[in-house]
Amino acid sequence: MEKYKEGPATIKTPTYHGQGRSQLKRSLDNSFAPGHPLANLPTLFQKQQQARLQYYHHRPPVYVDKPSFGLRDFELQDTLGTGTFGRVFLTKFKPSSKYYAMKVLKKSEVVRLKQVEHLLSEKEILASIRFPFVVDLFCTFQDDSNLYMLLEYVVGGELFTHLRRAGRFTNDMTRFYASEIVLAIEYLHSKDIIYRDLKPENLLIDHQGHIKITDFGFAKKVVDRTWTLCGTPEYLAPEIIQSKGHGKAVDWWALGILIFEMLAGYPPFFDDNSFGIYEKILMGKVQFSAHFDAMAKDLLKRLLTSDRTRRLGNMMGGSEDVKRHKWFRG
């Protein structure tokens, strides 16, 4: 769970190292149910995506406000994550014995850090959407001390963990995850929602191996542009750094960063401090390792275009331009 910030976080870039791509496949084979979608790519992954999209088609958001709920109705178990003003717990709903992820936020800290507006925005956005590659918000309630958000529990953990364990992903694995993220971005943008925090830490893997986007603390409903400075340094688009006002194009830039990181094991722009990262982003020079194929490099160059009016995904063809790129055809 991330702390909400008015400005970019100052973080140190972790040390990246390759551990062999076969290690990731072994971990996935041991973690997920039979029929994992990474088998038999690329034909199976398209069929599974289509089936999941059909399942969700015309289904309303699952969110309901439950002021009558209280902690007495839940059994809090393991801590799944911690943040500046709260924790996320694995919790069991006693009446049904179903498991959820419960976000517990201290009211005093939310007010002290002036995050009331951000929190309300996160709740409203999650309550208004439902998509197979986005976590579901089931209900919210509160007591005198805390606010509670009951979210879908995603058992596979963060994509970040699997990527670091593997070192880097294959083209097929990266294409599989990226295609689901493209569909999620397309869905959010159709509702005028900018996500603004795409990174491996905010991508969960479900029991079938599919992506679930989580943590909507930086998400915002915007028709045109916004000027709030927020995000993670390595993933910031140039227009955010330059305070030019930004819109949906920032999510396509972040997709380019993410695809590069999945293929390389590290982001294209990194440094020991955030200002060094910003300088490299504004310079815009991307160095590709020898294992990047021509189609991957072409896609990334088009996504990591500093001029947002020429950035893939933000031109006349919109998300269709991204989906039609040759890299996604295998």
Short mmCIF file of C-alpha atoms in Angstrom, two decimals:
data_model
loop_
_atom_site.label_atom_id
_atom_site.label_comp_id
_atom_site.label_asym_id
_atom_site.label_seq_id
_atom_site.Cartn_x
_atom_site.Cartn_y
_atom_site.Cartn_z
CA MET A 1 0.00 0.00 0.00
CA GLU A 2 1.55 3.26 -1.11
CA LYS A 3 1.55 6.55 0.68
CA TYR A 4 -0.33 9.19 -1.29
CA LYS A 5 1.94 12.07 -2.26
CA GLU A 6 1.54 15.46 -3.85
CA GLY A 7 4.96 15.08 -5.47
CA PRO A 8 7.12 12.26 -6.83
CA ALA A 9 8.52 9.82 -4.31
CA THR A 10 12.23 9.95 -3.63
CA ILE A 11 13.45 6.37 -3.81
CA LYS A 12 16.67 4.52 -4.48
CA THR A 13 16.80 2.29 -7.49
CA PRO A 14 17.25 -1.35 -6.41
CA THR A 15 20.11 -3.46 -7.66
CA TYR A 16 18.97 -5.48 -10.67
CA HIS A 17 20.45 -8.84 -11.51
CA GLY A 18 19.52 -11.77 -13.73
CA GLN A 19 18.82 -15.15 -12.13
CA GLY A 20 17.67 -17.12 -15.18
CA ARG A 21 14.27 -16.96 -16.80
CA SER A 22 13.54 -20.65 -16.20
CA GLN A 23 13.34 -19.92 -12.47
CA LEU A 24 10.22 -17.80 -12.97
CA LYS A 25 8.46 -20.57 -14.88
CA ARG A 26 9.24 -23.04 -12.07
CA SER A 27 7.82 -20.66 -9.47
CA LEU A 28 4.66 -20.11 -11.51
CA ASP A 29 4.20 -23.83 -12.13
CA ASN A 30 4.40 -24.44 -8.39
CA SER A 31 2.11 -21.53 -7.45
CA PHE A 32 -0.80 -21.63 -9.87
CA ALA A 33 -3.57 -24.05 -10.77
CA PRO A 34 -3.32 -26.52 -13.69
CA GLY A 35 -3.99 -25.01 -17.10
CA HIS A 36 -1.81 -21.97 -16.43
CA PRO A 37 -2.31 -19.48 -19.31
CA LEU A 38 1.41 -19.13 -19.96
CA ALA A 39 1.29 -22.58 -21.55
CA ASN A 40 0.65 -22.78 -25.28
CA LEU A 41 1.19 -19.11 -26.04
CA PRO A 42 0.13 -17.17 -28.02
CA THR A 43 -3.18 -18.80 -29.08
CA LEU A 44 -4.45 -19.68 -25.62
CA PHE A 45 -3.81 -16.29 -24.08
CA GLN A 46 -6.10 -14.57 -26.59
CA LYS A 47 -8.90 -17.07 -25.96
CA GLN A 48 -8.63 -16.70 -22.18
CA GLN A 49 -8.65 -12.93 -22.36
CA GLN A 50 -11.72 -13.01 -24.59
CA ALA A 51 -13.53 -15.40 -22.25
CA ARG A 52 -12.77 -13.26 -19.20
CA LEU A 53 -13.87 -10.09 -20.97
CA GLN A 54 -17.14 -11.75 -22.00
CA TYR A 55 -17.72 -12.85 -18.41
CA TYR A 56 -17.41 -9.29 -17.16
CA HIS A 57 -19.34 -7.70 -20.03
CA HIS A 58 -22.39 -5.76 -18.77
CA ARG A 59 -21.72 -6.84 -15.17
CA PRO A 60 -22.09 -3.89 -12.76
CA PRO A 61 -19.45 -2.97 -10.16
CA VAL A 62 -19.63 -5.23 -7.11
CA TYR A 63 -19.17 -2.38 -4.62
CA VAL A 64 -21.76 -1.76 -1.92
CA ASP A 65 -21.57 0.59 1.06
CA LYS A 66 -21.95 -1.45 4.26
CA PRO A 67 -22.17 0.92 7.24
CA SER A 68 -23.53 -1.95 9.35
CA PHE A 69 -20.33 -3.98 8.94
CA GLY A 70 -17.75 -3.97 11.70
CA LEU A 71 -14.52 -5.73 12.60
CA ARG A 72 -16.62 -8.25 14.50
CA ASP A 73 -17.65 -9.67 11.12
CA PHE A 74 -14.07 -10.40 10.08
CA GLU A 75 -11.10 -12.43 11.23
CA LEU A 76 -7.88 -10.54 10.50
CA GLN A 77 -4.97 -12.82 9.66
CA ASP A 78 -1.67 -12.09 7.90
CA THR A 79 -0.38 -8.63 7.04
CA LEU A 80 -0.17 -8.31 3.26
CA GLY A 81 1.30 -4.81 3.15
CA THR A 82 1.98 -1.67 5.15
CA GLY A 83 1.77 2.02 4.36
CA THR A 84 2.11 5.44 5.92
CA PHE A 85 -1.34 5.49 7.47
CA GLY A 86 -2.49 1.90 7.50
CA ARG A 87 -2.11 -1.76 6.66
CA VAL A 88 -3.57 -4.35 4.32
CA PHE A 89 -4.62 -7.59 5.98
CA LEU A 90 -5.64 -10.98 4.69
CA THR A 91 -9.04 -11.34 6.31
CA LYS A 92 -11.82 -13.92 6.46
CA PHE A 93 -15.46 -12.84 6.34
CA LYS A 94 -16.96 -14.97 9.13
CA PRO A 95 -20.50 -15.51 7.73
CA SER A 96 -19.21 -16.95 4.43
CA SER A 97 -15.61 -17.94 5.30
CA LYS A 98 -14.47 -16.14 2.13
CA TYR A 99 -11.09 -14.41 2.07
CA TYR A 100 -10.48 -10.77 1.18
CA ALA A 101 -7.76 -8.13 1.39
CA MET A 102 -8.79 -5.51 3.94
CA LYS A 103 -7.22 -2.07 3.76
CA VAL A 104 -7.30 -0.49 7.24
CA LEU A 105 -6.60 3.26 7.28
CA LYS A 106 -6.16 5.39 10.40
CA LYS A 107 -8.46 8.40 10.20
CA SER A 108 -6.10 10.59 12.22
CA GLU A 109 -3.22 9.92 9.82
CA VAL A 110 -5.36 10.42 6.72
CA VAL A 111 -6.41 13.84 8.04
CA ARG A 112 -2.91 14.77 9.28
CA LEU A 113 -1.35 13.99 5.91
CA LYS A 114 -4.15 15.81 4.07
CA GLN A 115 -5.11 12.73 2.09
CA VAL A 116 -8.88 12.84 2.57
CA GLU A 117 -9.52 13.97 -1.01
CA HIS A 118 -7.17 11.33 -2.46
CA LEU A 119 -8.77 8.57 -0.42
CA LEU A 120 -12.30 9.58 -1.41
CA SER A 121 -11.21 9.68 -5.05
CA GLU A 122 -9.70 6.18 -4.80
CA LYS A 123 -12.90 4.84 -3.26
CA GLU A 124 -15.15 6.50 -5.84
CA ILE A 125 -13.07 5.25 -8.77
CA LEU A 126 -12.85 1.66 -7.53
CA ALA A 127 -16.56 1.67 -6.69
CA SER A 128 -17.45 2.73 -10.23
CA ILE A 129 -15.43 0.18 -12.22
CA ARG A 130 -15.31 -3.54 -12.83
CA PHE A 131 -12.86 -5.20 -15.16
CA PRO A 132 -11.17 -8.61 -15.17
CA PHE A 133 -7.66 -7.16 -14.89
CA VAL A 134 -8.44 -4.68 -12.08
CA VAL A 135 -8.97 -5.60 -8.42
CA ASP A 136 -12.57 -5.43 -7.21
CA LEU A 137 -13.63 -3.23 -4.30
CA PHE A 138 -16.47 -5.04 -2.50
CA CYS A 139 -17.42 -2.66 0.29
CA THR A 140 -16.30 0.09 2.65
CA PHE A 141 -17.19 0.83 6.26
CA GLN A 142 -15.74 2.74 9.20
CA ASP A 143 -15.61 3.07 12.96
CA ASP A 144 -14.41 5.84 15.26
CA SER A 145 -10.73 5.24 14.51
CA ASN A 146 -10.39 3.65 11.10
CA LEU A 147 -11.65 3.43 7.54
CA TYR A 148 -11.96 -0.02 5.97
CA MET A 149 -11.85 -1.04 2.31
CA LEU A 150 -12.66 -4.67 1.52
CA LEU A 151 -10.85 -5.67 -1.67
CA GLU A 152 -10.42 -8.78 -3.76
CA TYR A 153 -7.65 -11.01 -2.41
CA VAL A 154 -5.20 -11.92 -5.18
CA VAL A 155 -3.19 -14.96 -4.17
CA GLY A 156 -0.22 -14.85 -6.56
CA GLY A 157 1.50 -11.81 -5.10
CA GLU A 158 3.20 -8.93 -6.89
CA LEU A 159 4.56 -9.13 -10.42
CA PHE A 160 7.58 -7.33 -8.93
CA THR A 161 8.45 -10.40 -6.83
CA HIS A 162 8.27 -12.80 -9.77
CA LEU A 163 10.26 -10.47 -12.00
CA ARG A 164 13.06 -10.03 -9.47
CA ARG A 165 13.19 -13.78 -8.92
CA ALA A 166 13.42 -14.45 -12.65
CA GLY A 167 15.76 -11.61 -13.54
CA ARG A 168 13.77 -10.85 -16.67
CA PHE A 169 10.80 -12.24 -18.60
CA THR A 170 10.67 -13.83 -22.03
CA ASN A 171 9.03 -12.05 -24.95
CA ASP A 172 5.97 -14.31 -24.67
CA MET A 173 5.50 -13.74 -20.95
CA THR A 174 5.97 -10.00 -21.31
CA ARG A 175 3.54 -9.91 -24.22
CA PHE A 176 0.95 -11.84 -22.21
CA TYR A 177 1.06 -9.48 -19.23
CA ALA A 178 1.36 -6.35 -21.38
CA SER A 179 -1.69 -7.27 -23.45
CA GLU A 180 -3.85 -7.52 -20.33
CA ILE A 181 -2.51 -4.20 -19.06
CA VAL A 182 -3.29 -2.57 -22.42
CA LEU A 183 -6.90 -3.76 -22.14
CA ALA A 184 -7.11 -2.42 -18.57
CA ILE A 185 -5.70 0.98 -19.59
CA GLU A 186 -8.10 1.09 -22.52
CA TYR A 187 -11.02 0.39 -20.16
CA LEU A 188 -9.96 3.02 -17.61
CA HIS A 189 -9.41 5.65 -20.30
CA SER A 190 -12.87 4.92 -21.73
CA LYS A 191 -14.16 6.13 -18.36
CA ASP A 192 -11.79 9.15 -18.38
CA ILE A 193 -9.70 7.65 -15.58
CA ILE A 194 -5.91 8.10 -15.63
CA TYR A 195 -4.14 5.45 -13.55
CA ARG A 196 -0.77 7.23 -13.12
CA ASP A 197 1.04 4.58 -11.07
CA LEU A 198 1.81 1.67 -13.36
CA LYS A 199 4.76 -0.37 -12.03
CA PRO A 200 5.50 -4.01 -11.12
CA GLU A 201 4.68 -3.43 -7.44
CA ASN A 202 1.09 -2.46 -8.33
CA LEU A 203 0.43 -5.51 -10.50
CA LEU A 204 -0.80 -8.68 -8.81
CA ILE A 205 -1.00 -12.19 -10.28
CA ASP A 206 -4.19 -14.17 -9.67
CA HIS A 207 -4.49 -17.95 -9.20
CA GLN A 208 -4.76 -18.47 -12.98
CA GLY A 209 -1.77 -16.28 -13.77
CA HIS A 210 -3.68 -13.21 -14.94
CA ILE A 211 -2.85 -9.60 -14.08
CA LYS A 212 -4.79 -7.55 -11.53
CA ILE A 213 -4.02 -3.84 -11.25
CA THR A 214 -4.21 -2.57 -7.68
CA ASP A 215 -3.55 0.63 -5.67
CA PHE A 216 -5.60 3.43 -7.21
CA GLY A 217 -4.25 6.13 -4.88
CA PHE A 218 -2.91 8.21 -7.78
CA ALA A 219 -5.77 7.49 -10.18
CA LYS A 220 -7.86 10.46 -11.21
CA LYS A 221 -10.93 11.11 -13.33
CA VAL A 222 -9.82 13.71 -15.87
CA VAL A 223 -11.43 14.75 -19.15
CA ASP A 224 -8.52 16.86 -20.43
CA ARG A 225 -5.41 17.53 -18.33
CA THR A 226 -4.30 17.70 -14.72
CA TRP A 227 -1.24 19.25 -13.08
CA THR A 228 -0.83 17.19 -9.91
CA LEU A 229 2.78 16.03 -9.57
CA CYS A 230 2.64 12.38 -8.55
CA GLY A 231 3.95 8.94 -9.39
CA THR A 232 7.11 6.85 -9.15
CA PRO A 233 10.30 8.49 -10.51
CA GLU A 234 11.36 5.78 -12.98
CA TYR A 235 7.88 5.75 -14.53
CA LEU A 236 7.16 9.48 -14.81
CA ALA A 237 6.44 10.84 -18.28
CA PRO A 238 8.40 13.94 -19.37
CA GLU A 239 5.30 16.15 -19.27
CA ILE A 240 4.79 15.34 -15.56
CA ILE A 241 8.39 16.24 -14.72
CA GLN A 242 8.12 19.49 -16.70
CA SER A 243 4.77 20.41 -15.08
CA LYS A 244 3.19 20.97 -18.49
CA GLY A 245 -0.08 19.38 -17.51
CA HIS A 246 -0.71 15.75 -18.34
CA GLY A 247 -3.47 13.41 -19.44
CA LYS A 248 -4.03 9.84 -20.55
CA ALA A 249 -0.76 9.76 -22.51
CA VAL A 250 1.20 9.27 -19.27
CA ASP A 251 -0.21 5.75 -18.90
CA TRP A 252 1.08 4.78 -22.35
CA TRP A 253 4.52 6.12 -21.46
CA ALA A 254 4.45 4.07 -18.25
CA LEU A 255 3.44 1.00 -20.27
CA GLY A 256 6.62 1.45 -22.31
CA ILE A 257 8.71 1.65 -19.14
CA LEU A 258 7.02 -1.46 -17.76
CA ILE A 259 7.49 -3.52 -20.94
CA PHE A 260 11.17 -2.52 -21.03
CA GLU A 261 11.60 -3.49 -17.36
CA MET A 262 9.92 -6.87 -17.87
CA LEU A 263 12.17 -7.63 -20.85
CA ALA A 264 15.40 -6.26 -19.35
CA GLY A 265 14.96 -6.75 -15.60
CA TYR A 266 15.55 -3.05 -14.94
CA PRO A 267 13.89 0.22 -16.09
CA PRO A 268 15.34 2.21 -19.01
CA PHE A 269 16.00 5.29 -16.86
CA PHE A 270 17.49 4.77 -13.40
CA ASP A 271 19.94 6.50 -11.10
CA ASP A 272 20.84 6.66 -7.41
CA ASN A 273 18.57 9.67 -6.89
CA SER A 274 15.32 10.87 -8.37
CA PHE A 275 16.79 14.01 -9.95
CA GLY A 276 19.27 11.89 -11.89
CA ILE A 277 16.36 9.79 -13.10
CA TYR A 278 14.44 12.89 -14.23
CA GLU A 279 17.45 14.15 -16.21
CA LYS A 280 17.74 10.84 -18.05
CA ILE A 281 14.01 10.75 -18.79
CA LEU A 282 14.16 14.24 -20.28
CA MET A 283 17.22 13.29 -22.36
CA GLY A 284 15.17 10.38 -23.68
CA LYS A 285 18.04 8.09 -24.68
CA VAL A 286 17.03 4.43 -24.35
CA GLN A 287 19.75 1.78 -24.58
CA PHE A 288 18.58 -1.69 -25.57
CA SER A 289 20.40 -4.89 -24.67
CA ALA A 290 21.26 -7.29 -27.48
CA HIS A 291 18.42 -9.69 -26.61
CA PHE A 292 15.69 -7.13 -27.47
CA ASP A 293 14.13 -8.08 -30.80
CA ALA A 294 13.38 -5.52 -33.51
CA MET A 295 9.62 -5.42 -32.92
CA ALA A 296 10.02 -4.88 -29.17
CA LYS A 297 12.44 -2.01 -29.78
CA ASP A 298 10.08 -0.44 -32.30
CA LEU A 299 7.13 -0.63 -29.89
CA LEU A 300 9.15 0.86 -27.03
CA LYS A 301 10.48 3.72 -29.14
CA ARG A 302 6.90 4.59 -30.10
CA LEU A 303 5.63 4.42 -26.51
CA LEU A 304 8.64 6.26 -25.03
CA THR A 305 8.21 9.28 -27.28
CA SER A 306 8.70 12.54 -25.38
CA ASP A 307 6.22 14.37 -27.60
CA ARG A 308 2.91 13.11 -26.24
CA THR A 309 1.08 14.11 -29.43
CA ARG A 310 3.17 11.50 -31.29
CA ARG A 311 3.13 8.86 -28.56
CA LEU A 312 1.60 5.51 -29.45
CA GLY A 313 -1.79 5.17 -27.76
CA ASN A 314 -2.35 8.92 -27.67
CA MET A 315 -2.80 9.57 -31.38
CA MET A 316 -5.91 9.39 -33.55
CA GLY A 317 -6.07 5.59 -33.41
CA GLY A 318 -5.90 5.53 -29.61
CA SER A 319 -5.39 2.18 -27.92
CA GLU A 320 -6.05 0.37 -31.20
CA ASP A 321 -2.67 1.62 -32.45
CA VAL A 322 -1.01 -0.17 -29.53
CA LYS A 323 -2.98 -3.39 -29.97
CA ARG A 324 -2.25 -3.52 -33.70
CA HIS A 325 1.51 -3.24 -33.25
CA LYS A 326 3.39 -6.22 -34.72
CA TRP A 327 5.03 -7.07 -31.37
CA PHE A 328 1.65 -8.13 -29.96
CA ARG A 329 1.13 -10.58 -32.82
CA GLY A 330 3.99 -12.77 -31.62
#
